[in-house]
Structures are given as C-alpha cells and as structure tokens.
Amino acid sequence: MIKLQHVAMSYGGKELLSDMSLSLAPGSFHFLTGPSGAGKTTFLKLCYAELLPSTGQLTLFGKDALGMTRDDIAGIRQRIGVVHQDCQFLEHLSVEENVALPMTVSRRPVNAGELHELLGWVGLKHRREALPAQLSGGERQRAALARAIIMSPDVILADEPTGNLDWEMSLRLLSLLTELNRMGKTVVIATHDLNLIRQAKAQVSARVLRIANRRLQHAGADL
Amino acid sequence: MRAPLSLLKSERPGADRVVPPTGFTARLTLLTAAAMAFLAVFALALSLATGRLADRWADSLARSATIRISAPPDQMEAQVAAVLAVLKTTPGVASDRVLGNDEMKDLLKPWFGPDLPVDALPLPKLIAVTETNTGIDSEGLRLRLQAEAPGAVFDDHTRWRRPLVAAAERLRLLGLMSLVLIFGAMAGMITLAAQAALAANGQVIATLRLVGARDTFIARAFVRRFTLRGLAGAGLGVLLGMAAMAALPSANEAGGFLTGLGFSGWGWFWPLIIPPVAAIVAYGATRFAAARMLRRIR
C-alpha cells in the first residue's frame, strides 16, 4: 500500500529523515512517535506525496511516487484520508460542506442521507450548518476525521489528532479510529502521547514506530 | 469558445463555493474590465468612423475631377467652350458643369469673406467633372486639353486625395491597434488580479490539494469567477461607453469628422462583441495565471 525503501528527505541542504524503510500493510494500525521536531509530520507528508524523497524509493499503491504526475497524486490522495492537527478547513464553508469536500472535488454526487449518517457517527449531526470557527477543538478534529473518511479511503493518516483535545475527547477520537481499523482501514497516528498509545492497546493490535536521530526505529512488539 | 461558455453554468453549487469571495480582486477585475471596455468602445468608434471616412473620400473623390481654365478675359469663353467640347467626346465622363459666380464666391468665402467682388477679379473658370465607374484616361485627357485649350489644367484630385485616404486608413489602423492594446492591458491586469487572488488563497489551495483536488478543478473555480467578472465589468463599461457615444453631437457638415465619430445604423451592434471578447481574455489570463501558480504548489 505505502512502501518506503531507503528513503531520505533533505530540505535546504539539511537531511531531515535518513534511510527509512517501511511497508504499511492493508488493515494495519501504526503509531508514529518521537520527540517534537523529529520528523513525524515530514514522514506523513511523504506518505501522501506532499513531499517527495530526496533519495530512495517511495511506492504508493504500487506506483513510484517520483514518476507520478500531479493528477496521479490527486488520485492517490482520494485514497488516503489525512487528519491534520490544525484540521485545514475552508473557513467560509459549513461543517457539512467541508466534510463533503473530497466528494465535491472529485465530482462525485453527495448522498445527503449518507453524509448525515457520517456526521452522526462522529457526533456532529447537530453542528452540520455551523462554520468551522464555531466548533470546539474536539468537534473540529471529529469533523476533520469525517472529511478524511468520506471517500472511504484505504489509508487514514492522522497527525497529532489529539494534540489540542482533553483526555475524554482524545479517547473518543481514538475509538473512532480503531473502529475504522476494524473495518479494514490502514491507520497511522503520529503522536507523542504515550498514554494514548497505551490506551489503544486495549482496543486494537497496533505497532509503534519511532523516529529518532532522523531514522525510523521499529519498536516491533504489538502493544 | 466552448470552454469559456461551459464555465457559465456551474455544475454543482458546492464546486463554485470552494474559493472564498475576495472583495479586493473582485472589485479590481470588475473596474478594470469596465474601464477597458469603455475605452474599447471609443477605439471601436474611431476605427469605424475613420473607415467610413476613408471609404467616402476614396469613393466620392475618385469619381470627381476639376478642370481649371486660366486665360485672358477675351479668350476665356472660347477656351471654356473648347474644354466642354473635348469633355463631350471623352469616354468616362458622366457629367460636366461650369461653376457659376455664386459657387466661386462660396468656395472663396472661407478665405476672403462674404463680400468678395468676384466679377472684378481675374479668377479662373472651374469645370466640375463627374466620372463614370469606368473612369477617365487622365493622361489622354490632359494631352487633348493641352492641344485644344492651352489654359486648361486637369486635376483628378489624386495629389491630395491619396494622403487624405492614407491618413484615414492610418487612423483606422491606430483604432484597431488601440483595441488590441486595450485587450492586452486588460489581460495583464486580470492576470495580476488572478495571481493576487491565488496567492491570497494559498491555504485554500493547500486544503483542496489535501483532499485530492486536481489542478483543473482548482483552476476552474478561479477561472469561472474571473471570467464572469470580466464579462460583467465589460458589459457595464460598454453600456457606459455607448451612452457616452449617444450623447455626442450628431454628424453634420460643420463639425466634419469629429461629429461623425459615433456609431451609425448596424454599427451600434459592434460594441456588443466587447463583453464576450473581454470574457475570453479574462478566461485566458486566469487560466494562464492559475496554471503557473498551481505548478509551483505541490
């Protein structure tokens, strides 16, 4: 699905990530940890081709990322749902319109019933006409998750999704992600919250990846 | 043409709303399109008017000529009769007419005033000649006049008609060049406005890319908006321009060229092509700006 072979990433002459090799299998659940500034976000950006490797090979759904056109990358992103810490909403659109955005940009018809069902699943049915600025931190993250999964992607990448949430809301978001994993989705969560990782142990078989000194270390054991 | 037209209908309300309204660039585009269309109406009017003038001068003067007879008073009548006799047997002459004293007085009035004693002056006689469509063999007629009436000089107006027609043609060309420059300037301004809008919406573009939007979708959202603004602004400018043209004094002899600057008859429909042309210019300019900008954002 997503495969990195000896991938390195440099920016401005400085190497941010070195010799990374990893293969994300379908239906797997990974936590990506490491100190702030270790390169977790850079790693995730490689996974959805916002950044391309300086050296090594990155394969997304069987295609070499370096050989992809911009349209190819757009197609890949319709198969990868991304949840950012800052959510990246279009602030002038309602929650409902933001959640439906991946359908809109791919020119697919939006089924109102399914959309409302999805909003209900993340607990935002009553907030569907609100603007993003009117949402709380937890509501924003859940809306971002709903947007990430509306196209039923194969992979969900979440970058510090609980960074601004209280513990109760973090657990709620985690349970949504583990439920998606049980549906067969591949999930990668970048976080430095070890309590969250421990909590996930009870719900799902997850592997932990750690970025330290620019390299990927496989913790190996299931939590 | 199909692409700009297809832009006018939005395929889905949501698709049209992904780009937030940007007041500054919207106003700038509208104002630019309106101002340029207003100027384009005048450039078009200038082109059409000078075209009409060039045609009129070329047509009417090409078929008229003058014979001037300068002779001592006692020979004048005989030479006039000789010239008229020559003209009667010259192929290509539709009519001829000796100008009377009153007509001579009218001709000289602008220089000498209304009280000129024409009878007391040794003025030459003038014969106005109208040619048929086939025209006169000017050189042949000159040779015959030289033989029959030595005081007669044939003037087919070529000498001063040509520079006048050439000047009118140049003015027409200048009008057309002005139109090209106006639309070029409009394209430049709209490109800048579109670039400003794209730069101001960098975060929107990043979000659209994140959720899998292709370049064509993102570009289309901007292009549609700017095309419609170009169309609306140009429509407004053309309306104002046509109103201004309608307010110009109507054509008359005393005003000459200046009062004939407006449109006439079917010519009033010509400015209506300006808004669609402006829309096409806006479409092309925004597509260019969007393609260039999107290539730089991954």
Coordinates of C-alpha atoms in Angstrom, one line a residue, chain B residues 1 4 29-30 32-38 40 179 182-184 186-187 190 223 226-238 271-286:
Chain B
M1 CA -15.0 29.2 -27.3
P4 CA -15.5 29.7 -21.7
T29 CA -11.3 42.9 -12.1
L30 CA -14.7 44.5 -12.4
T32 CA -10.5 47.1 -15.0
A33 CA -12.9 45.3 -17.3
A34 CA -15.4 48.2 -17.2
A35 CA -12.7 50.8 -17.8
M36 CA -11.1 48.9 -20.6
A37 CA -14.5 48.2 -22.3
F38 CA -15.4 51.8 -22.0
A40 CA -12.7 49.9 -26.3
L179 CA -8.3 47.8 -29.3
I182 CA -6.7 47.7 -24.6
F183 CA -7.5 44.0 -24.5
G184 CA -3.8 43.3 -23.9
M186 CA -7.0 44.0 -19.7
A187 CA -5.3 40.6 -19.9
I190 CA -6.7 40.4 -14.9
V223 CA -11.3 30.9 -13.9
F226 CA -12.8 35.9 -13.1
T227 CA -14.4 35.1 -16.5
L228 CA -17.8 36.2 -15.1
R229 CA -16.3 39.3 -13.5
G230 CA -14.7 40.2 -16.8
L231 CA -18.0 39.7 -18.6
A232 CA -20.0 41.7 -16.1
G233 CA -17.4 44.5 -15.9
A234 CA -17.1 44.8 -19.7
G235 CA -20.9 44.8 -20.0
L236 CA -21.1 47.7 -17.7
G237 CA -18.2 49.6 -19.5
V238 CA -19.9 49.0 -22.9
P271 CA -19.7 47.2 -29.2
L272 CA -21.8 44.2 -28.1
I273 CA -18.9 41.9 -29.1
I274 CA -16.7 43.6 -26.5
P275 CA -18.1 41.8 -23.4
P276 CA -17.7 38.3 -24.9
V277 CA -14.2 39.2 -26.1
A278 CA -13.4 40.5 -22.6
A279 CA -14.7 37.3 -21.1
I280 CA -12.5 35.3 -23.4
V281 CA -9.5 37.5 -22.4
A282 CA -10.3 37.0 -18.7
Y283 CA -10.7 33.3 -19.2
G284 CA -7.3 33.0 -20.9
A285 CA -5.5 35.3 -18.5
T286 CA -6.8 33.5 -15.4

